[in-house]
Coordinates of C-alpha atoms in Angstrom, one line a residue:
X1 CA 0.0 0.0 0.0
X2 CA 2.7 2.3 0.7
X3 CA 4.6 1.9 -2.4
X4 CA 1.3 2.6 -4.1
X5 CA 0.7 6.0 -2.4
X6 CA 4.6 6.8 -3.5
X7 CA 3.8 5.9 -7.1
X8 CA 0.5 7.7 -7.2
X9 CA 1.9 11.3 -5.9
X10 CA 4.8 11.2 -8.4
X11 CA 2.5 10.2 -10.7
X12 CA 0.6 13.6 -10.1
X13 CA 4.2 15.1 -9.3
X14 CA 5.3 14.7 -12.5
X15 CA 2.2 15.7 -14.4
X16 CA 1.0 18.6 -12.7
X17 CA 4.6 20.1 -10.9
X18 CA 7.5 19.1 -12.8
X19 CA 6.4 19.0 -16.5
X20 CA 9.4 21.0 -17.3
X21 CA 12.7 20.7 -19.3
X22 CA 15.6 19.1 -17.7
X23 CA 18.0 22.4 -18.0
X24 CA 22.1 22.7 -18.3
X25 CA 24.3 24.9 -16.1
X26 CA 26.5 24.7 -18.4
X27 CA 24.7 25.8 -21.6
X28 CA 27.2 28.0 -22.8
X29 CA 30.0 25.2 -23.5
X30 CA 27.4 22.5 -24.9
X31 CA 25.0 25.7 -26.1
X32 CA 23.3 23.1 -28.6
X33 CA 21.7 21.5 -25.3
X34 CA 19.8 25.2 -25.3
X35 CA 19.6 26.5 -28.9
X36 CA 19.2 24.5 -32.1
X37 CA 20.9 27.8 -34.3
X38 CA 23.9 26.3 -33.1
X39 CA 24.3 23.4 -35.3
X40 CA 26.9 23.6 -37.9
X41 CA 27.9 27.3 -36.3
X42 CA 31.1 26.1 -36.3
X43 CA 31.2 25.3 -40.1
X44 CA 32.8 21.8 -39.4
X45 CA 31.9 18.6 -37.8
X46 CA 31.8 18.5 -34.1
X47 CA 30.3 16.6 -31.5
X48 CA 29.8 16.6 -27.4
X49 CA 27.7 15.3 -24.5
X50 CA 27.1 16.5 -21.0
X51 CA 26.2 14.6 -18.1
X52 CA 24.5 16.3 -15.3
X53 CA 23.6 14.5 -11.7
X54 CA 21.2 15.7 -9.3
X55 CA 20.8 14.7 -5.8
X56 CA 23.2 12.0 -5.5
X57 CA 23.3 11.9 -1.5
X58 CA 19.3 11.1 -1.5
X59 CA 17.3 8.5 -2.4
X60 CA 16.0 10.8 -5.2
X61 CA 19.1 11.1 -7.3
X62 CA 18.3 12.7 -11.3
X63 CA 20.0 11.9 -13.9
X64 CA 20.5 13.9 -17.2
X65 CA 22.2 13.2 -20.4
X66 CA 22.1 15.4 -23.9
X67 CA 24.4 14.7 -27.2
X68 CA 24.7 15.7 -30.1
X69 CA 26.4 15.4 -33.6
X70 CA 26.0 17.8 -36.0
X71 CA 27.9 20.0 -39.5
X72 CA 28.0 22.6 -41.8
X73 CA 27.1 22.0 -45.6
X74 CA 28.6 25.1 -47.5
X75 CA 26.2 24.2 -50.7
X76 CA 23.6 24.1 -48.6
X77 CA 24.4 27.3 -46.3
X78 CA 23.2 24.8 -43.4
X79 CA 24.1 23.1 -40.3
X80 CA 21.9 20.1 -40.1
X81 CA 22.6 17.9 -36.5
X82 CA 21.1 15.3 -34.8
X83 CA 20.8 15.2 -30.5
X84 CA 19.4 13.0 -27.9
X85 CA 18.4 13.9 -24.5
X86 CA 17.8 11.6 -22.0
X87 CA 16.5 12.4 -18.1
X88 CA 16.2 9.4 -15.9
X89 CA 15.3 9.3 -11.9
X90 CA 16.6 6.7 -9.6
X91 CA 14.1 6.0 -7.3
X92 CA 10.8 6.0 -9.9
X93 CA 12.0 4.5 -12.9
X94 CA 10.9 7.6 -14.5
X95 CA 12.7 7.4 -17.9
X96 CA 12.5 10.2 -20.8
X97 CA 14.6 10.5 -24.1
X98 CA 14.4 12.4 -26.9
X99 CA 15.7 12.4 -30.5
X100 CA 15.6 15.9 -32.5
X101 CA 16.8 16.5 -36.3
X102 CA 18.1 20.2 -35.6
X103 CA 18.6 22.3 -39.0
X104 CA 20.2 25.9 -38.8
X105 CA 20.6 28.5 -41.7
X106 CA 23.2 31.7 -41.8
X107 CA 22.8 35.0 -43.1
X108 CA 25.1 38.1 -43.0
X109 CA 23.3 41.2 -41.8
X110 CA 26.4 43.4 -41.2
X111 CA 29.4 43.8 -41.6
X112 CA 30.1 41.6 -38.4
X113 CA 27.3 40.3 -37.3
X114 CA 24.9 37.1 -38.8
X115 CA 21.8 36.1 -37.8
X116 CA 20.6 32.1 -37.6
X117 CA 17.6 30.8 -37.6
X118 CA 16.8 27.4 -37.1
X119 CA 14.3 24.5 -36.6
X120 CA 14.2 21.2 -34.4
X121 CA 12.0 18.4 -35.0
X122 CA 11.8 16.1 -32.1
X123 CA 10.0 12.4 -31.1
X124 CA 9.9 11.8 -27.2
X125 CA 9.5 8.8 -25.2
X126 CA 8.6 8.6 -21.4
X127 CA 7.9 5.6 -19.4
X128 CA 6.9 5.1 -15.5
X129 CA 7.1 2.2 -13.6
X130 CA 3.7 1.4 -12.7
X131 CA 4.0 -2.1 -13.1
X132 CA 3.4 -2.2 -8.9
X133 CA 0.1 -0.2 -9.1
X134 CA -2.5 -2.1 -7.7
X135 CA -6.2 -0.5 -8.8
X136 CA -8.9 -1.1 -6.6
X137 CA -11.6 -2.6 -8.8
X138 CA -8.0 -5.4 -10.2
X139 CA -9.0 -7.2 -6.8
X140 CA -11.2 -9.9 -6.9
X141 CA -12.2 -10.9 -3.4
X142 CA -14.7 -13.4 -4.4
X143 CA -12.9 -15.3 -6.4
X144 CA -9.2 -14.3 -4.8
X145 CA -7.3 -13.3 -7.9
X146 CA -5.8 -10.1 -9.5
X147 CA -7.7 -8.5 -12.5
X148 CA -5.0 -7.4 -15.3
X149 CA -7.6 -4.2 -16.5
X150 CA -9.3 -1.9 -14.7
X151 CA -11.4 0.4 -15.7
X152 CA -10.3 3.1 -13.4
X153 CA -9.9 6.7 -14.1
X154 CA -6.5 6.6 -13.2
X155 CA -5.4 4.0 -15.5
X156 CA -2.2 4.5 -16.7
X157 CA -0.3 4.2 -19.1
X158 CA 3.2 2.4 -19.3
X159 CA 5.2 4.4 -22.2
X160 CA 3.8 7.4 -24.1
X161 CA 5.2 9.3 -27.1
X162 CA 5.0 12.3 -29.1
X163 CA 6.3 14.4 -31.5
X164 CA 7.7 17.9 -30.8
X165 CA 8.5 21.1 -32.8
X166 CA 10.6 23.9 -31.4
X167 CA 12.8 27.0 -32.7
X168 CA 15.3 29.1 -32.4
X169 CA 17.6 32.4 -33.5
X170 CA 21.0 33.4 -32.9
X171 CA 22.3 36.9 -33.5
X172 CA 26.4 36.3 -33.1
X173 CA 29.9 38.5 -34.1
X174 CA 32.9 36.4 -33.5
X175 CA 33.4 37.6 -30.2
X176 CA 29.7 37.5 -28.5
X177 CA 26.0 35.6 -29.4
X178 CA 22.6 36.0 -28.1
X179 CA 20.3 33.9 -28.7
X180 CA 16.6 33.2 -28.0
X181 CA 14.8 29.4 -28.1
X182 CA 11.2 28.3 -28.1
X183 CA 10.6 24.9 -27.4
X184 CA 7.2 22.5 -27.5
X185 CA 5.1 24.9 -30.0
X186 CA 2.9 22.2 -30.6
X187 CA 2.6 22.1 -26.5
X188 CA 2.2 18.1 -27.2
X189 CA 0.1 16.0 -24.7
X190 CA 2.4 14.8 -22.0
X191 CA 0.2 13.3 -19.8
X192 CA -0.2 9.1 -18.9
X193 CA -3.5 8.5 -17.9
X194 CA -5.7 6.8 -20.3
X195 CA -8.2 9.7 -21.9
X196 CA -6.3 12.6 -20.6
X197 CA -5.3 15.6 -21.5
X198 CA -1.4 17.5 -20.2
X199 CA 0.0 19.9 -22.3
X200 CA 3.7 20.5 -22.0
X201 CA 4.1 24.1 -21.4
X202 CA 6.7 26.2 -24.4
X203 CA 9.5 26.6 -22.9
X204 CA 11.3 30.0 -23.7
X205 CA 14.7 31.3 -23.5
X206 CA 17.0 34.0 -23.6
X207 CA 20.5 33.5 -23.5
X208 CA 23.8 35.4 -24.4
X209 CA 27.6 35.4 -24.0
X210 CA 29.4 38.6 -24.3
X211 CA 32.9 38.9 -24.4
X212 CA 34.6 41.8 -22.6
X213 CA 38.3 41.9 -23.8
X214 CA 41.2 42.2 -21.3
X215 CA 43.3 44.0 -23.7
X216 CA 43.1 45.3 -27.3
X217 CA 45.1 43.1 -29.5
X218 CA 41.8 41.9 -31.6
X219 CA 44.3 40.4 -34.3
X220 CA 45.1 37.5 -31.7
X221 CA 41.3 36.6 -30.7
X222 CA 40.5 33.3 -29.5
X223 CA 44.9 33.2 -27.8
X224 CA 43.9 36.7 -25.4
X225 CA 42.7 37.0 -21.5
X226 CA 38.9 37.6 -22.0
X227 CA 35.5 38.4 -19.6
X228 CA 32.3 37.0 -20.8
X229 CA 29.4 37.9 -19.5
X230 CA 26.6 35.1 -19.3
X231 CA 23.1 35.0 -19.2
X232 CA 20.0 32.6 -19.4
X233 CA 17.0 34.0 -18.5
X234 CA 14.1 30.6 -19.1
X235 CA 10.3 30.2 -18.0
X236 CA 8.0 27.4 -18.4
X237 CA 4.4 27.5 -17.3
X238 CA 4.7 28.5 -13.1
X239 CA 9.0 28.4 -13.6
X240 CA 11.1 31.1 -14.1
X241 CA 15.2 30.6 -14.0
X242 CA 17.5 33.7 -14.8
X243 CA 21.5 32.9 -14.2
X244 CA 24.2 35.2 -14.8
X245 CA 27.8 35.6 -14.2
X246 CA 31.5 36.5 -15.4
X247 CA 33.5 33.6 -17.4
X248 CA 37.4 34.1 -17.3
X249 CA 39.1 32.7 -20.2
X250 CA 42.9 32.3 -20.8
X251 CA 43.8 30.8 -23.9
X252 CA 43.0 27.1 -23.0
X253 CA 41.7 27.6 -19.7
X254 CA 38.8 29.7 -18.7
X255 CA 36.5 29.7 -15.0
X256 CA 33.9 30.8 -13.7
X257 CA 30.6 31.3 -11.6
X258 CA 26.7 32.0 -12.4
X259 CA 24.1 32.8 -10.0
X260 CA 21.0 31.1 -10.6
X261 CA 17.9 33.4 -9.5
X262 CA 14.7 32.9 -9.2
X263 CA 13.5 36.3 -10.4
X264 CA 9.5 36.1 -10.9
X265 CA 8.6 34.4 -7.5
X266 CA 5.3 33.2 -7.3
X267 CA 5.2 32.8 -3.6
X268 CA 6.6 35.4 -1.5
X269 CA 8.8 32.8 1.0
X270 CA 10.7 31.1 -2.2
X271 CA 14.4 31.6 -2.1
X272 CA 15.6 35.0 -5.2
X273 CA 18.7 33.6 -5.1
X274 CA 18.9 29.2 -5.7
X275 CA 22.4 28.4 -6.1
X276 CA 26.2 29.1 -7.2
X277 CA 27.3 27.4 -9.7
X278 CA 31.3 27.1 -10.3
X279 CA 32.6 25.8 -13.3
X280 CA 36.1 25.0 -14.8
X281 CA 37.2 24.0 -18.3
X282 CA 39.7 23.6 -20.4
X283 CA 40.7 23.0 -24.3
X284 CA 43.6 20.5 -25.5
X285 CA 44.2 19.6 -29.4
X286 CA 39.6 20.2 -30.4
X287 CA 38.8 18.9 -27.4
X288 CA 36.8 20.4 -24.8
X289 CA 36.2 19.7 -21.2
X290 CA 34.0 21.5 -18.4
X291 CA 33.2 20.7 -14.8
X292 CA 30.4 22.4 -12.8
X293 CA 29.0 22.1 -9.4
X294 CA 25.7 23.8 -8.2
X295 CA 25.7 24.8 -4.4
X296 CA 22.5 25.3 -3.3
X297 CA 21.7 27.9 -0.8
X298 CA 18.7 26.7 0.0
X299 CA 18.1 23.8 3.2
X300 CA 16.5 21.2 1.6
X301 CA 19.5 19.0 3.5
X302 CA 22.6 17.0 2.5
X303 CA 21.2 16.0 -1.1
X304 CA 25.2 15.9 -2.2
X305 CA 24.7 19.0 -4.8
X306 CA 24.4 18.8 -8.4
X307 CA 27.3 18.8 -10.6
X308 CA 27.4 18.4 -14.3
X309 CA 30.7 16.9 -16.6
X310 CA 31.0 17.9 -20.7
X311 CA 33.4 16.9 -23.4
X312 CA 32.6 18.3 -27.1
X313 CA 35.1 17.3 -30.0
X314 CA 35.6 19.7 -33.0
X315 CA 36.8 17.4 -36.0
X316 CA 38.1 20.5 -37.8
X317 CA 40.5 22.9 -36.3
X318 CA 42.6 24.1 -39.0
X319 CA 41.6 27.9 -38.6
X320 CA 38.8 29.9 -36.7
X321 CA 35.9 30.6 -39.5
X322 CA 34.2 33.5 -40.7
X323 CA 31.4 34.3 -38.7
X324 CA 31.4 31.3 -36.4
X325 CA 30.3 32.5 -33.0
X326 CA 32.9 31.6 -30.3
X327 CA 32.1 30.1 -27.3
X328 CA 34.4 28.3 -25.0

C-alpha cells in the first residue's frame, strides 16, 4: 500500500509540478543543449555530450544526459545535427529521451554580425514504472485473484510518445552571441492517464555570451585573457530561472561562476537567489572539457549537490571561420 501511495503522488508530481525541461548549467559550453541555431555554427563537424547528476546523496538522485552530432554543408548554407536527450530518476523509474533533427541556416546582416535561424523536429519517449500499481476494482475478493484491467480513471499508461516542434535564433559577431529558443510549439500531450489531456508548457529562452576583452590586440582573438558575461534567463508554465555571471578565459583555460535566480517568484517565502554554480574548463588539441558544481543555498539537507561533466570534439580545427560564434 505504501509503495502505491509513493507511485501515485509522483505520478501527479510529474504531471501537474514538474512537467518541465531538464535544464544545463552549463549551456554556454554544450549551447546546442539550449539553442538549435547552433548546429553547424562552427562550419565543421563536431560533436559533445554532458552529463548532469542531481541529488546523489538522496534517495532521489536525477540523472541527465544530452548529445549531439552535427555539421556545416557550405552548398547548402546549413548546419543540419542530430541530438538526444535523456533524463532518468533513480528511485521512480521515470525514464524520458528524446531524439531531435536540428537544421540551422546563416545569413550576414552586417558587416560583423549574422543572424541564424533554425528548426528542431523532435520524437519523445517517457515511461513510469507502474508495473506495482495495484487498482482497486483489479482485486477480486470473491474469487481471490488479480484482475489485469481496470477500468479506473486513473489508469495509466506504461510508455507514451510524441512528436515535438521547437525554434530558435541566434544573433552572433565572432566575439559575442545572443540567442533566443522556443521549445514545444505544438505544446504536445504529455500526460499518462488513459483519456487525458497535459500539455507541456513552451518553454522560452533568452541566453547570451558577451565577451569583454582584457586588452586590445583583436588580431590574436581566440589566444587573449577575456571576460564574458553570461546570461539565461528561461520560463516554463509557473518556472522562471534567470542565471548570470563572469566567465574568465585564458587561452586554453577559462572559470567561472553564475548565480541562478529565481526572479519572478510566485510565492513570496521562495528563495531569489537558488544556487552558485562554479565551473572550470579547459581545451587540449579540439577537445573540450568542463566541470560544474551547483551549491545550493537553499536547506533542503545534504542532497550531495548537483554537478554536471561535458566533453565536445571539433573534428576540424585548421583555422577559426568566418562568422562562427565563439564560445568556449
Amino acid at each position: 500500500m505504501k509503495k502505491t501511495i509513493i507511485i501515485i503522488c509522483v505520478f501527479f508530481s510529474f504531471n501537474f509540478i514538474n512537467a518541465q525541461d531538464p535544464i544545463f548549467t552549463q549551456y554556454f559550453m554544450i549551447p546546442e543543449s539550449i539553442n538549435s541555431s547552433f548546429a553547424g555554427a562552427k562550419e565543421g563537424p563536431k560533436a559533445g555530450i554532458i552529463h548532469r547528476t542531481q541529488w546523489p546523496g538522496i534517495n532521489f538522485s536525477i540523472n541527465t544526459q544530452f548529445a549531439y552530432i552535427d555539421n556545416w554543408f557550405e552548398e547548402m548554407n546549413s548546419g543540419i545535427g542530430v541530438s538526444i536527450l535523456n533524463h532518468k530518476e533513480t528511485t521512480t523509474r521515470y525514464d524520458f529521451t528524446q531524439v531531435n533533427f536540428n537544421y540551422s541556416l546563416k545569413y550576414q546582416i552586417g558587416e560583423e554580425w549574422f543572424f541564424r535561424p533554425s528548426i528542431s523536429l523532435g520524437y519523445g519517449n517517457k515511461s513510469f514504472g507502474f508495473q506495482d500499481l495495484l487498482l482497486g476494482d483489479q482485486i477480486d475478493i470473491n474469487n481471490g485473484v488479480i484482475r489485469t484491467t481496470s477500468i479506473d480513471p486513473l489508469l495509466l499508461n506504461e510508455r507514451i510518445s510524441f512528436f515535438d516542434i521547437s525554434s530558435s535564433l541566434l544573433f552572433n559577431n565572432e566575439r559575442s552571441w545572443v540567442g533566443l529558443t522556443l521549445k514545444h510549439l505544438n505544446k504536445p500531450n504529455i500526460s499518462m492517464a488513459y483519456r487525458d489531456d497535459n500539455n507541456l508548457d513552451m518553454f522560452l529562452s533568452v541566453h547570451s555570451s558577451i565577451e569583454f576583452p582584457l586588452n586590445t590586440n583583436f588580431g590574436r582573438l581566440g589566444n587573449e585573457d577575456s571576460l564574458y558575461l553570461l546570461t539565461n534567463f528561461m520560463h516554463q508554465g509557473e518556472y522562471n530561472r534567470f542565471d548570470i555571471g563572469p566567465q574568465y578565459v585564458n587561452g586554453n583555460f577559462s572559470v567561472g561562476m553564475l548565480a541562478a535566480t529565481n526572479p519572478i517568484r510566485k510565492n513570496p517565502n521562495s528563495h531569489f537567489l537558488t544556487s552558485f554554480n562554479a565551473y572550470a574548463g579547459f581545451k587540449y588539441e579540439g577537445f573540450k572539457f568542463g566541470y560544474s558544481y551547483d551549491f545550493s543555498t537553499s536547506q533542503i539537507g545534504r542532497t550531495g549537490g548537483v554537478y554536471e561533466i561535458s566533453i565536445s570534439y571539433e573534428f576540424d580545427k585548421s583555422e577559426r571561420c568566418f562568422g562562427c560564434p565563439n564560445y568556449y
